[in-house]
Amino acid sequence: MWRVASKPNVVIFTSQMAPPMHLSFSLTKQLYASLHAVGETLVLCSSHISELKLDEPEEAPLLRGLSTSHRQAALLASHLEQPNIVSGMPAAVMQHCQVHCKPAALYVCFTETMYLDIPSIKSFACLLETSEFEYFSERLKLPKDLDSKLQEIMRNSKTELDNLYL
């Protein structure tokens, strides 16, 4: 977990692997206990396309969103259709925010691979062009040739599945 020094209300929590479901609630409780004056919570996560139930098949990656009833801004992606669900840590974070009347949004990328890949990252890149992610987009300065930059990052990092909670 990191707190951005120049903007103390921005906290980043990443996880190299998804915590076991039975620990998600207590981990979320500890995470929010260590934070003071949390504003809006943004959750970015990924899931395998086989977990998405649709009437008509669509090509992966697909970005879907959920929000708490306390969030006033519109989602930046299509709503996650019923009967689809989110589980684990992302669900625990959203449940915590709903119960404690905090605005929160979850964006899940349904992808064909279980590992972080370039198409999945690109599906989240569209979010960086919005005001909600203004702080990050100012610092990241996405290059025009995003594909080659992402390929370079992926080659150098050897990153597996990551979940990011903002």
Coordinates of N, CA, C and O in Angstrom, one line a residue:
M1 N 0.9 -1.2 0.0 CA 0.0 0.0 0.0 C 0.9 1.2 0.0 O 1.9 1.3 0.7
W2 N 0.6 2.2 -0.9 CA 1.3 3.4 -0.9 C 0.4 4.6 -0.8 O -0.7 4.6 -1.4
R3 N 0.8 5.7 -0.2 CA 0.1 6.9 -0.1 C 1.0 7.9 -1.0 O 2.2 8.0 -0.8
V4 N 0.3 8.6 -1.9 CA 1.0 9.5 -2.8 C 1.3 10.7 -2.0 O 0.5 11.4 -1.5
A5 N 2.6 11.0 -1.9 CA 3.1 12.1 -1.0 C 2.5 13.5 -1.4 O 2.2 14.3 -0.6
S6 N 2.5 13.8 -2.7 CA 2.0 15.1 -3.2 C 0.5 15.2 -3.1 O -0.1 16.3 -3.3
K7 N -0.2 14.1 -3.0 CA -1.7 14.1 -2.9 C -2.1 13.0 -1.9 O -2.4 11.9 -2.2
P8 N -2.1 13.4 -0.5 CA -2.3 12.4 0.5 C -3.6 11.7 0.5 O -3.8 10.7 1.1
N9 N -4.6 12.2 -0.2 CA -5.9 11.5 -0.3 C -5.9 10.4 -1.3 O -6.9 9.7 -1.5
V10 N -4.8 10.2 -2.0 CA -4.7 9.1 -3.0 C -3.8 8.0 -2.4 O -2.7 8.2 -2.1
V11 N -4.4 6.9 -2.2 CA -3.8 5.7 -1.7 C -3.9 4.6 -2.7 O -4.9 4.4 -3.3
I12 N -2.8 3.9 -3.0 CA -2.8 2.8 -3.9 C -2.5 1.5 -3.2 O -1.5 1.4 -2.4
F13 N -3.3 0.5 -3.4 CA -3.1 -0.8 -2.8 C -3.1 -1.8 -3.9 O -4.0 -1.9 -4.8
T14 N -2.0 -2.6 -4.0 CA -1.9 -3.6 -5.1 C -1.7 -5.0 -4.4 O -1.3 -5.1 -3.3
S15 N -2.1 -6.0 -5.2 CA -1.9 -7.3 -4.7 C -1.4 -8.2 -5.8 O -2.0 -8.3 -6.9
Q16 N -0.3 -8.9 -5.6 CA 0.3 -9.8 -6.6 C -0.6 -11.0 -6.8 O -0.6 -11.6 -7.9
M17 N -1.3 -11.4 -5.8 CA -2.3 -12.5 -5.9 C -3.5 -12.2 -5.1 O -3.5 -11.4 -4.2
A18 N -4.6 -12.7 -5.6 CA -5.9 -12.4 -4.9 C -5.9 -13.1 -3.6 O -5.5 -14.2 -3.4
P19 N -6.2 -12.3 -2.5 CA -6.3 -12.9 -1.2 C -7.4 -14.0 -1.1 O -8.4 -13.9 -1.9
P20 N -7.2 -15.0 -0.3 CA -8.3 -16.0 -0.2 C -9.6 -15.3 0.2 O -9.6 -14.4 1.0
M21 N -10.7 -15.9 -0.3 CA -12.0 -15.3 -0.1 C -12.3 -15.1 1.3 O -12.9 -14.1 1.7
H22 N -12.0 -16.1 2.2 CA -12.4 -16.0 3.6 C -11.6 -14.9 4.3 O -12.0 -14.5 5.4
L23 N -10.5 -14.4 3.7 CA -9.8 -13.3 4.4 C -10.1 -11.9 3.8 O -9.7 -10.9 4.3
S24 N -10.8 -11.9 2.7 CA -11.1 -10.6 2.0 C -11.8 -9.6 2.9 O -11.5 -8.4 2.9
F25 N -12.8 -10.0 3.7 CA -13.6 -9.1 4.5 C -12.6 -8.5 5.6 O -12.6 -7.3 5.8
S26 N -11.9 -9.3 6.3 CA -11.0 -8.8 7.4 C -9.9 -7.9 6.8 O -9.5 -6.9 7.4
L27 N -9.4 -8.3 5.6 CA -8.3 -7.5 5.0 C -8.9 -6.1 4.6 O -8.2 -5.1 4.8
T28 N -10.1 -6.1 4.1 CA -10.7 -4.8 3.7 C -11.0 -4.0 4.9 O -10.7 -2.8 4.9
K29 N -11.4 -4.6 6.0 CA -11.6 -3.9 7.3 C -10.3 -3.2 7.8 O -10.3 -2.1 8.2
Q30 N -9.2 -4.0 7.7 CA -7.9 -3.5 8.1 C -7.4 -2.4 7.2 O -6.9 -1.4 7.7
L31 N -7.7 -2.5 5.9 CA -7.2 -1.5 4.9 C -7.9 -0.2 5.2 O -7.3 0.8 5.3
Y32 N -9.2 -0.2 5.4 CA -10.0 1.0 5.7 C -9.7 1.6 7.1 O -9.7 2.8 7.3
A33 N -9.4 0.7 8.0 CA -9.0 1.2 9.4 C -7.7 2.0 9.3 O -7.5 2.9 10.1
S34 N -6.8 1.7 8.4 CA -5.5 2.4 8.3 C -5.6 3.7 7.5 O -4.7 4.5 7.5
L35 N -6.8 3.9 6.9 CA -7.0 5.1 6.1 C -7.9 6.1 6.8 O -8.8 5.7 7.5
H36 N -7.6 7.3 6.7 CA -8.4 8.4 7.4 C -9.0 9.2 6.3 O -8.3 9.6 5.3
A37 N -10.3 9.6 6.4 CA -11.0 10.5 5.5 C -10.9 10.0 4.1 O -10.5 10.7 3.2
V38 N -11.3 8.7 3.9 CA -11.3 8.2 2.5 C -12.4 8.8 1.7 O -13.6 8.9 2.2
G39 N -12.1 9.3 0.5 CA -13.1 9.9 -0.3 C -13.7 8.8 -1.2 O -14.2 7.8 -0.7
E40 N -13.6 8.9 -2.5 CA -14.1 7.9 -3.4 C -13.1 6.8 -3.5 O -11.9 7.0 -3.6
T41 N -13.7 5.6 -3.6 CA -12.8 4.4 -3.8 C -13.0 3.9 -5.2 O -14.2 3.8 -5.7
L42 N -11.9 3.7 -5.9 CA -12.0 3.1 -7.3 C -11.2 1.8 -7.3 O -10.1 1.7 -6.8
V43 N -11.9 0.7 -7.8 CA -11.3 -0.6 -7.8 C -11.1 -1.0 -9.3 O -12.1 -1.0 -10.0
L44 N -9.9 -1.4 -9.6 CA -9.7 -2.0 -10.9 C -9.3 -3.5 -10.7 O -8.4 -3.8 -9.9
C45 N -10.0 -4.3 -11.4 CA -9.6 -5.8 -11.3 C -9.9 -6.5 -12.6 O -10.4 -5.9 -13.6
S46 N -9.5 -7.7 -12.7 CA -9.7 -8.5 -14.0 C -10.2 -9.8 -13.6 O -10.1 -10.3 -12.5
S47 N -10.9 -10.4 -14.6 CA -11.5 -11.7 -14.4 C -11.5 -12.4 -15.8 O -11.4 -11.8 -16.8
H48 N -11.5 -13.7 -15.8 CA -11.5 -14.5 -17.0 C -12.8 -14.4 -17.7 O -13.9 -14.3 -17.1
I49 N -12.8 -14.3 -19.0 CA -14.0 -14.1 -19.8 C -15.0 -15.2 -19.6 O -16.3 -15.0 -19.7
S50 N -14.6 -16.4 -19.2 CA -15.5 -17.5 -19.0 C -16.4 -17.2 -17.8 O -17.5 -17.9 -17.7
E51 N -16.1 -16.3 -16.9 CA -16.9 -16.0 -15.8 C -18.1 -15.0 -16.1 O -18.9 -14.7 -15.3
L52 N -18.0 -14.4 -17.4 CA -19.0 -13.4 -17.8 C -20.1 -14.1 -18.5 O -19.9 -14.9 -19.5
K53 N -21.3 -13.8 -18.1 CA -22.5 -14.4 -18.7 C -23.2 -13.3 -19.5 O -23.6 -12.3 -19.0
L54 N -23.3 -13.5 -20.9 CA -23.9 -12.6 -21.8 C -25.0 -13.3 -22.6 O -24.8 -14.5 -23.0
D55 N -26.0 -12.5 -23.1 CA -26.9 -13.1 -24.0 C -26.3 -13.3 -25.4 O -26.5 -14.3 -26.0
E56 N -25.5 -12.4 -25.8 CA -24.8 -12.4 -27.1 C -23.3 -12.4 -26.8 O -22.8 -11.6 -26.1
P57 N -22.6 -13.4 -27.4 CA -21.1 -13.4 -27.2 C -20.4 -12.1 -27.7 O -20.8 -11.5 -28.7
E58 N -19.5 -11.6 -27.0 CA -18.7 -10.5 -27.3 C -17.2 -10.8 -27.2 O -16.8 -11.7 -26.5
E59 N -16.4 -10.1 -28.0 CA -15.0 -10.4 -28.0 C -14.3 -9.7 -26.8 O -14.5 -8.6 -26.4
A60 N -13.4 -10.5 -26.2 CA -12.6 -10.0 -25.0 C -11.5 -9.1 -25.5 O -11.0 -9.3 -26.6
P61 N -11.0 -8.2 -24.7 CA -11.4 -7.8 -23.4 C -12.6 -6.9 -23.4 O -12.8 -6.1 -24.2
L62 N -13.4 -7.1 -22.3 CA -14.6 -6.3 -22.1 C -14.4 -5.6 -20.7 O -14.1 -6.2 -19.7
L63 N -14.7 -4.3 -20.7 CA -14.7 -3.5 -19.4 C -16.1 -3.3 -19.0 O -17.0 -2.8 -19.7
R64 N -16.4 -3.7 -17.7 CA -17.7 -3.5 -17.1 C -17.5 -2.8 -15.8 O -16.5 -2.8 -15.2
G65 N -18.6 -2.2 -15.3 CA -18.5 -1.4 -14.0 C -19.7 -1.6 -13.1 O -20.7 -2.0 -13.5
L66 N -19.4 -1.4 -11.8 CA -20.4 -1.4 -10.8 C -20.1 -0.2 -9.9 O -19.0 0.3 -9.8
S67 N -21.2 0.3 -9.2 CA -20.9 1.4 -8.3 C -21.8 1.3 -7.1 O -22.9 0.6 -7.2
T68 N -21.5 1.9 -6.0 CA -22.3 1.9 -4.8 C -23.4 2.9 -5.1 O -23.3 3.8 -5.9
S69 N -24.5 2.8 -4.3 CA -25.6 3.8 -4.4 C -25.2 5.2 -4.0 O -26.0 6.1 -4.2
H70 N -24.1 5.3 -3.3 CA -23.7 6.6 -2.8 C -22.8 7.4 -3.8 O -22.4 8.5 -3.5
R71 N -22.5 6.8 -4.9 CA -21.7 7.4 -5.9 C -22.6 8.2 -6.9 O -23.6 7.7 -7.4
Q72 N -22.3 9.5 -7.1 CA -23.2 10.3 -7.9 C -22.7 10.3 -9.4 O -23.6 10.5 -10.3
A73 N -21.5 10.2 -9.7 CA -21.0 10.3 -11.0 C -21.4 9.0 -11.8 O -21.5 7.9 -11.2
A74 N -21.5 9.2 -13.1 CA -21.9 8.0 -14.0 C -20.7 7.1 -14.1 O -19.5 7.6 -14.1
L75 N -20.9 5.8 -14.3 CA -19.8 4.9 -14.6 C -19.2 5.2 -16.0 O -19.9 5.7 -16.9
L76 N -18.0 4.9 -16.1 CA -17.2 5.1 -17.3 C -17.2 3.9 -18.2 O -16.5 3.9 -19.3
A77 N -17.9 2.9 -17.9 CA -18.0 1.6 -18.7 C -19.5 1.1 -18.5 O -20.2 1.6 -17.7
S78 N -19.8 0.2 -19.4 CA -21.2 -0.4 -19.3 C -21.3 -1.1 -17.9 O -20.4 -1.6 -17.4
H79 N -22.5 -1.1 -17.4 CA -22.8 -1.8 -16.1 C -22.6 -3.3 -16.3 O -22.9 -3.8 -17.4
L80 N -22.2 -3.9 -15.3 CA -22.1 -5.4 -15.2 C -23.5 -5.9 -15.2 O -24.3 -5.7 -14.3
E81 N -23.8 -6.7 -16.3 CA -25.1 -7.2 -16.4 C -25.4 -8.3 -15.4 O -24.5 -9.0 -15.0
Q82 N -26.7 -8.4 -15.0 CA -27.1 -9.5 -14.2 C -27.2 -10.8 -15.1 O -27.4 -10.7 -16.2
P83 N -26.8 -11.9 -14.6 CA -26.6 -12.4 -13.3 C -25.2 -12.5 -12.9 O -24.8 -13.3 -12.1
N84 N -24.3 -11.7 -13.5 CA -22.9 -11.7 -13.2 C -22.6 -11.1 -11.8 O -23.3 -10.3 -11.3
I85 N -21.5 -11.7 -11.2 CA -21.2 -11.2 -9.9 C -19.7 -11.0 -9.9 O -18.9 -11.4 -10.7
V86 N -19.2 -10.3 -8.8 CA -17.8 -10.0 -8.6 C -17.6 -10.7 -7.2 O -18.4 -10.6 -6.3
S87 N -16.4 -11.3 -7.0 CA -16.2 -12.0 -5.8 C -14.8 -11.6 -5.2 O -14.1 -10.8 -5.8
G88 N -14.5 -12.1 -4.1 CA -13.2 -11.9 -3.5 C -13.0 -10.5 -2.9 O -13.9 -9.8 -2.5
M89 N -11.7 -10.0 -3.0 CA -11.4 -8.7 -2.5 C -12.2 -7.5 -3.1 O -12.6 -6.6 -2.4
P90 N -12.3 -7.5 -4.5 CA -13.1 -6.4 -5.1 C -14.5 -6.4 -4.5 O -15.0 -5.3 -4.2
A91 N -15.2 -7.5 -4.3 CA -16.5 -7.6 -3.8 C -16.5 -7.1 -2.3 O -17.4 -6.3 -1.9
A92 N -15.5 -7.5 -1.5 CA -15.4 -7.0 -0.1 C -15.2 -5.5 0.0 O -15.9 -4.9 0.8
V93 N -14.4 -4.9 -0.9 CA -14.2 -3.5 -0.9 C -15.5 -2.8 -1.2 O -15.9 -1.8 -0.6
M94 N -16.2 -3.3 -2.3 CA -17.5 -2.6 -2.7 C -18.5 -2.8 -1.6 O -19.3 -1.8 -1.3
Q95 N -18.6 -3.9 -0.9 CA -19.6 -4.2 0.1 C -19.3 -3.2 1.3 O -20.2 -2.6 1.9
H96 N -18.0 -3.1 1.7 CA -17.6 -2.2 2.7 C -18.0 -0.7 2.4 O -18.6 -0.1 3.3
C97 N -17.8 -0.3 1.2 CA -18.2 1.0 0.8 C -19.7 1.3 0.9 O -20.2 2.3 1.3
Q98 N -20.4 0.3 0.4 CA -21.9 0.4 0.4 C -22.4 0.4 1.8 O -23.3 1.3 2.2
V99 N -22.0 -0.4 2.7 CA -22.4 -0.5 4.1 C -22.1 0.8 4.8 O -22.8 1.3 5.7
H100 N -20.9 1.4 4.6 CA -20.4 2.6 5.3 C -20.7 3.8 4.5 O -20.1 4.9 4.8
C101 N -21.6 3.8 3.5 CA -22.1 5.0 2.8 C -21.0 5.7 2.1 O -21.0 7.0 2.1
K102 N -20.1 5.0 1.5 CA -18.9 5.7 0.8 C -19.1 5.5 -0.7 O -19.5 4.4 -1.2
P103 N -18.8 6.5 -1.5 CA -18.9 6.4 -2.9 C -17.8 5.5 -3.4 O -16.7 5.6 -3.0
A104 N -18.1 4.6 -4.3 CA -17.1 3.7 -4.9 C -17.6 3.2 -6.2 O -18.8 3.1 -6.5
A105 N -16.6 2.9 -7.1 CA -16.8 2.3 -8.4 C -15.8 1.2 -8.6 O -14.7 1.3 -8.2
L106 N -16.3 0.2 -9.3 CA -15.5 -1.0 -9.6 C -15.5 -1.1 -11.1 O -16.5 -1.1 -11.7
Y107 N -14.3 -1.3 -11.7 CA -14.1 -1.6 -13.1 C -13.4 -2.9 -13.3 O -12.3 -3.1 -12.7
V108 N -14.1 -3.8 -13.9 CA -13.5 -5.2 -14.1 C -13.3 -5.4 -15.6 O -14.2 -5.1 -16.4
C109 N -12.2 -5.9 -15.9 CA -11.8 -6.2 -17.3 C -11.9 -7.7 -17.4 O -11.2 -8.5 -16.8
F110 N -12.8 -8.2 -18.3 CA -13.0 -9.6 -18.6 C -12.1 -9.9 -19.8 O -12.2 -9.3 -20.9
T111 N -11.1 -10.8 -19.6 CA -10.1 -11.1 -20.5 C -9.9 -12.6 -20.8 O -10.4 -13.4 -20.0
E112 N -9.2 -12.9 -21.8 CA -9.1 -14.3 -22.2 C -7.9 -15.0 -21.4 O -7.8 -16.2 -21.5
T113 N -7.1 -14.2 -20.8 CA -5.9 -14.8 -20.1 C -6.1 -14.5 -18.6 O -6.7 -13.6 -18.2
M114 N -5.4 -15.3 -17.8 CA -5.4 -15.2 -16.4 C -4.3 -14.2 -15.9 O -4.2 -13.9 -14.8
Y115 N -3.5 -13.8 -16.9 CA -2.4 -12.9 -16.5 C -2.6 -11.5 -17.1 O -3.3 -11.4 -18.1
L116 N -2.0 -10.5 -16.6 CA -2.0 -9.2 -17.1 C -1.4 -9.2 -18.5 O -0.3 -9.6 -18.7
D117 N -2.2 -8.7 -19.4 CA -1.7 -8.6 -20.8 C -2.0 -7.2 -21.4 O -2.7 -6.4 -20.8
I118 N -1.5 -7.0 -22.6 CA -1.6 -5.7 -23.2 C -3.0 -5.3 -23.5 O -3.4 -4.2 -23.2
P119 N -3.8 -6.2 -24.1 CA -5.2 -5.8 -24.4 C -6.0 -5.4 -23.1 O -6.8 -4.5 -23.1
S120 N -5.7 -6.1 -22.0 CA -6.4 -5.8 -20.7 C -5.9 -4.4 -20.2 O -6.8 -3.6 -19.8
I121 N -4.7 -4.1 -20.3 CA -4.2 -2.8 -19.8 C -4.8 -1.7 -20.7 O -5.2 -0.7 -20.2
K122 N -4.9 -2.0 -22.0 CA -5.4 -1.0 -22.9 C -6.9 -0.7 -22.6 O -7.4 0.4 -22.8
S123 N -7.6 -1.7 -22.1 CA -9.0 -1.5 -21.8 C -9.2 -0.5 -20.6 O -10.1 0.2 -20.5
F124 N -8.2 -0.6 -19.7 CA -8.2 0.4 -18.5 C -7.6 1.7 -18.9 O -7.9 2.7 -18.3
A125 N -6.8 1.8 -20.0 CA -6.2 3.1 -20.4 C -7.3 4.1 -20.8 O -7.1 5.3 -20.6
C126 N -8.4 3.7 -21.3 CA -9.5 4.6 -21.6 C -10.0 5.4 -20.4 O -10.5 6.5 -20.5
L127 N -9.9 4.8 -19.2 CA -10.3 5.4 -18.0 C -9.4 6.6 -17.6 O -9.8 7.5 -16.9
L128 N -8.1 6.5 -18.0 CA -7.1 7.5 -17.7 C -7.5 8.9 -18.3 O -6.9 9.9 -17.9
E129 N -8.3 8.8 -19.3 CA -8.7 10.1 -20.0 C -9.8 10.8 -19.3 O -10.3 11.8 -19.8
T130 N -10.3 10.3 -18.2 CA -11.4 10.9 -17.5 C -10.9 11.7 -16.2 O -9.8 11.5 -15.8
S131 N -11.8 12.5 -15.7 CA -11.5 13.4 -14.6 C -11.2 12.5 -13.3 O -10.4 12.9 -12.4
E132 N -11.8 11.4 -13.2 CA -11.6 10.5 -12.0 C -10.2 10.1 -11.9 O -9.7 9.9 -10.8
F133 N -9.5 9.9 -13.0 CA -8.1 9.4 -13.0 C -7.2 10.5 -13.4 O -6.1 10.2 -13.8
E134 N -7.6 11.8 -13.3 CA -6.8 12.9 -13.7 C -5.4 12.9 -13.0 O -4.4 13.2 -13.7
Y135 N -5.3 12.6 -11.8 CA -4.0 12.6 -11.1 C -3.1 11.7 -11.8 O -1.9 12.0 -12.0
F136 N -3.5 10.5 -12.1 CA -2.7 9.5 -12.7 C -2.3 9.8 -14.2 O -1.2 9.6 -14.6
S137 N -3.3 10.3 -14.9 CA -3.1 10.6 -16.3 C -2.1 11.7 -16.5 O -1.3 11.8 -17.4
E138 N -2.1 12.7 -15.6 CA -1.1 13.8 -15.6 C 0.3 13.3 -15.4 O 1.2 13.7 -16.1
R139 N 0.5 12.3 -14.6 CA 1.8 11.7 -14.3 C 2.3 10.7 -15.3 O 3.4 10.5 -15.6
L140 N 1.3 9.9 -15.9 CA 1.7 8.9 -16.8 C 2.0 9.3 -18.2 O 2.8 8.7 -18.9
K141 N 1.3 10.4 -18.6 CA 1.6 10.9 -20.0 C 1.7 9.8 -21.0 O 2.7 9.4 -21.5
L142 N 0.6 9.2 -21.3 CA 0.5 8.0 -22.2 C 1.1 8.4 -23.6 O 0.7 9.4 -24.2
P143 N 2.0 7.6 -24.1 CA 2.6 7.9 -25.4 C 1.6 7.6 -26.5 O 0.7 6.8 -26.3
K144 N 1.9 8.2 -27.7 CA 1.0 7.9 -28.8 C 1.1 6.5 -29.2 O 0.1 5.9 -29.6
D145 N 2.3 5.9 -29.2 CA 2.5 4.5 -29.5 C 2.4 3.6 -28.3 O 3.4 3.1 -27.8
L146 N 1.2 3.5 -27.7 CA 0.9 2.9 -26.5 C 1.3 1.4 -26.5 O 1.9 0.8 -25.6
D147 N 1.0 0.7 -27.7 CA 1.3 -0.7 -27.8 C 2.8 -1.0 -27.5 O 3.1 -2.0 -26.8
S148 N 3.7 -0.3 -28.2 CA 5.1 -0.6 -28.0 C 5.6 -0.3 -26.6 O 6.4 -1.1 -26.1
K149 N 5.1 0.7 -26.0 CA 5.5 1.0 -24.7 C 5.0 0.0 -23.7 O 5.7 -0.5 -22.8
L150 N 3.7 -0.5 -23.9 CA 3.2 -1.6 -23.0 C 4.0 -2.9 -23.2 O 4.2 -3.6 -22.3
Q151 N 4.4 -3.2 -24.5 CA 5.1 -4.4 -24.7 C 6.5 -4.3 -24.0 O 6.9 -5.3 -23.4
E152 N 7.1 -3.2 -24.0 CA 8.4 -3.0 -23.3 C 8.2 -3.2 -21.8 O 9.0 -3.9 -21.1
I153 N 7.2 -2.6 -21.2 CA 6.9 -2.7 -19.8 C 6.6 -4.2 -19.4 O 7.2 -4.7 -18.4
M154 N 5.8 -4.9 -20.2 CA 5.5 -6.2 -19.9 C 6.7 -7.1 -20.0 O 6.9 -8.1 -19.2
R155 N 7.6 -6.9 -21.0 CA 8.8 -7.7 -21.1 C 9.7 -7.5 -19.9 O 10.3 -8.4 -19.4
N156 N 9.8 -6.3 -19.4 CA 10.7 -6.0 -18.3 C 10.2 -6.4 -17.0 O 10.9 -6.6 -16.0
S157 N 8.9 -6.4 -16.8 CA 8.3 -6.7 -15.5 C 8.0 -8.1 -15.2 O 7.9 -8.5 -14.0
K158 N 7.7 -8.9 -16.2 CA 7.3 -10.3 -16.0 C 6.1 -10.4 -15.0 O 6.1 -11.2 -14.1
T159 N 5.2 -9.5 -15.1 CA 4.1 -9.3 -14.2 C 3.0 -10.4 -14.4 O 2.6 -10.6 -15.6
E160 N 2.5 -11.0 -13.4 CA 1.4 -11.9 -13.4 C 0.2 -11.1 -13.0 O 0.2 -9.9 -12.8
L161 N -0.9 -11.8 -12.8 CA -2.2 -11.2 -12.4 C -2.0 -10.2 -11.2 O -1.6 -10.5 -10.2
D162 N -2.4 -8.9 -11.5 CA -2.3 -7.9 -10.4 C -3.7 -7.3 -10.3 O -4.5 -7.2 -11.2
N163 N -4.1 -7.0 -9.1 CA -5.3 -6.3 -8.8 C -4.9 -5.0 -8.2 O -4.0 -4.9 -7.4
L164 N -5.6 -3.9 -8.6 CA -5.2 -2.6 -8.1 C -6.5 -2.0 -7.5 O -7.5 -1.9 -8.1
Y165 N -6.4 -1.5 -6.2 CA -7.5 -0.8 -5.5 C -7.1 0.6 -5.3 O -6.0 0.8 -4.6
L166 N -7.8 1.6 -5.7 CA -7.5 3.0 -5.5 C -8.5 3.6 -4.6 O -9.7 3.3 -4.7

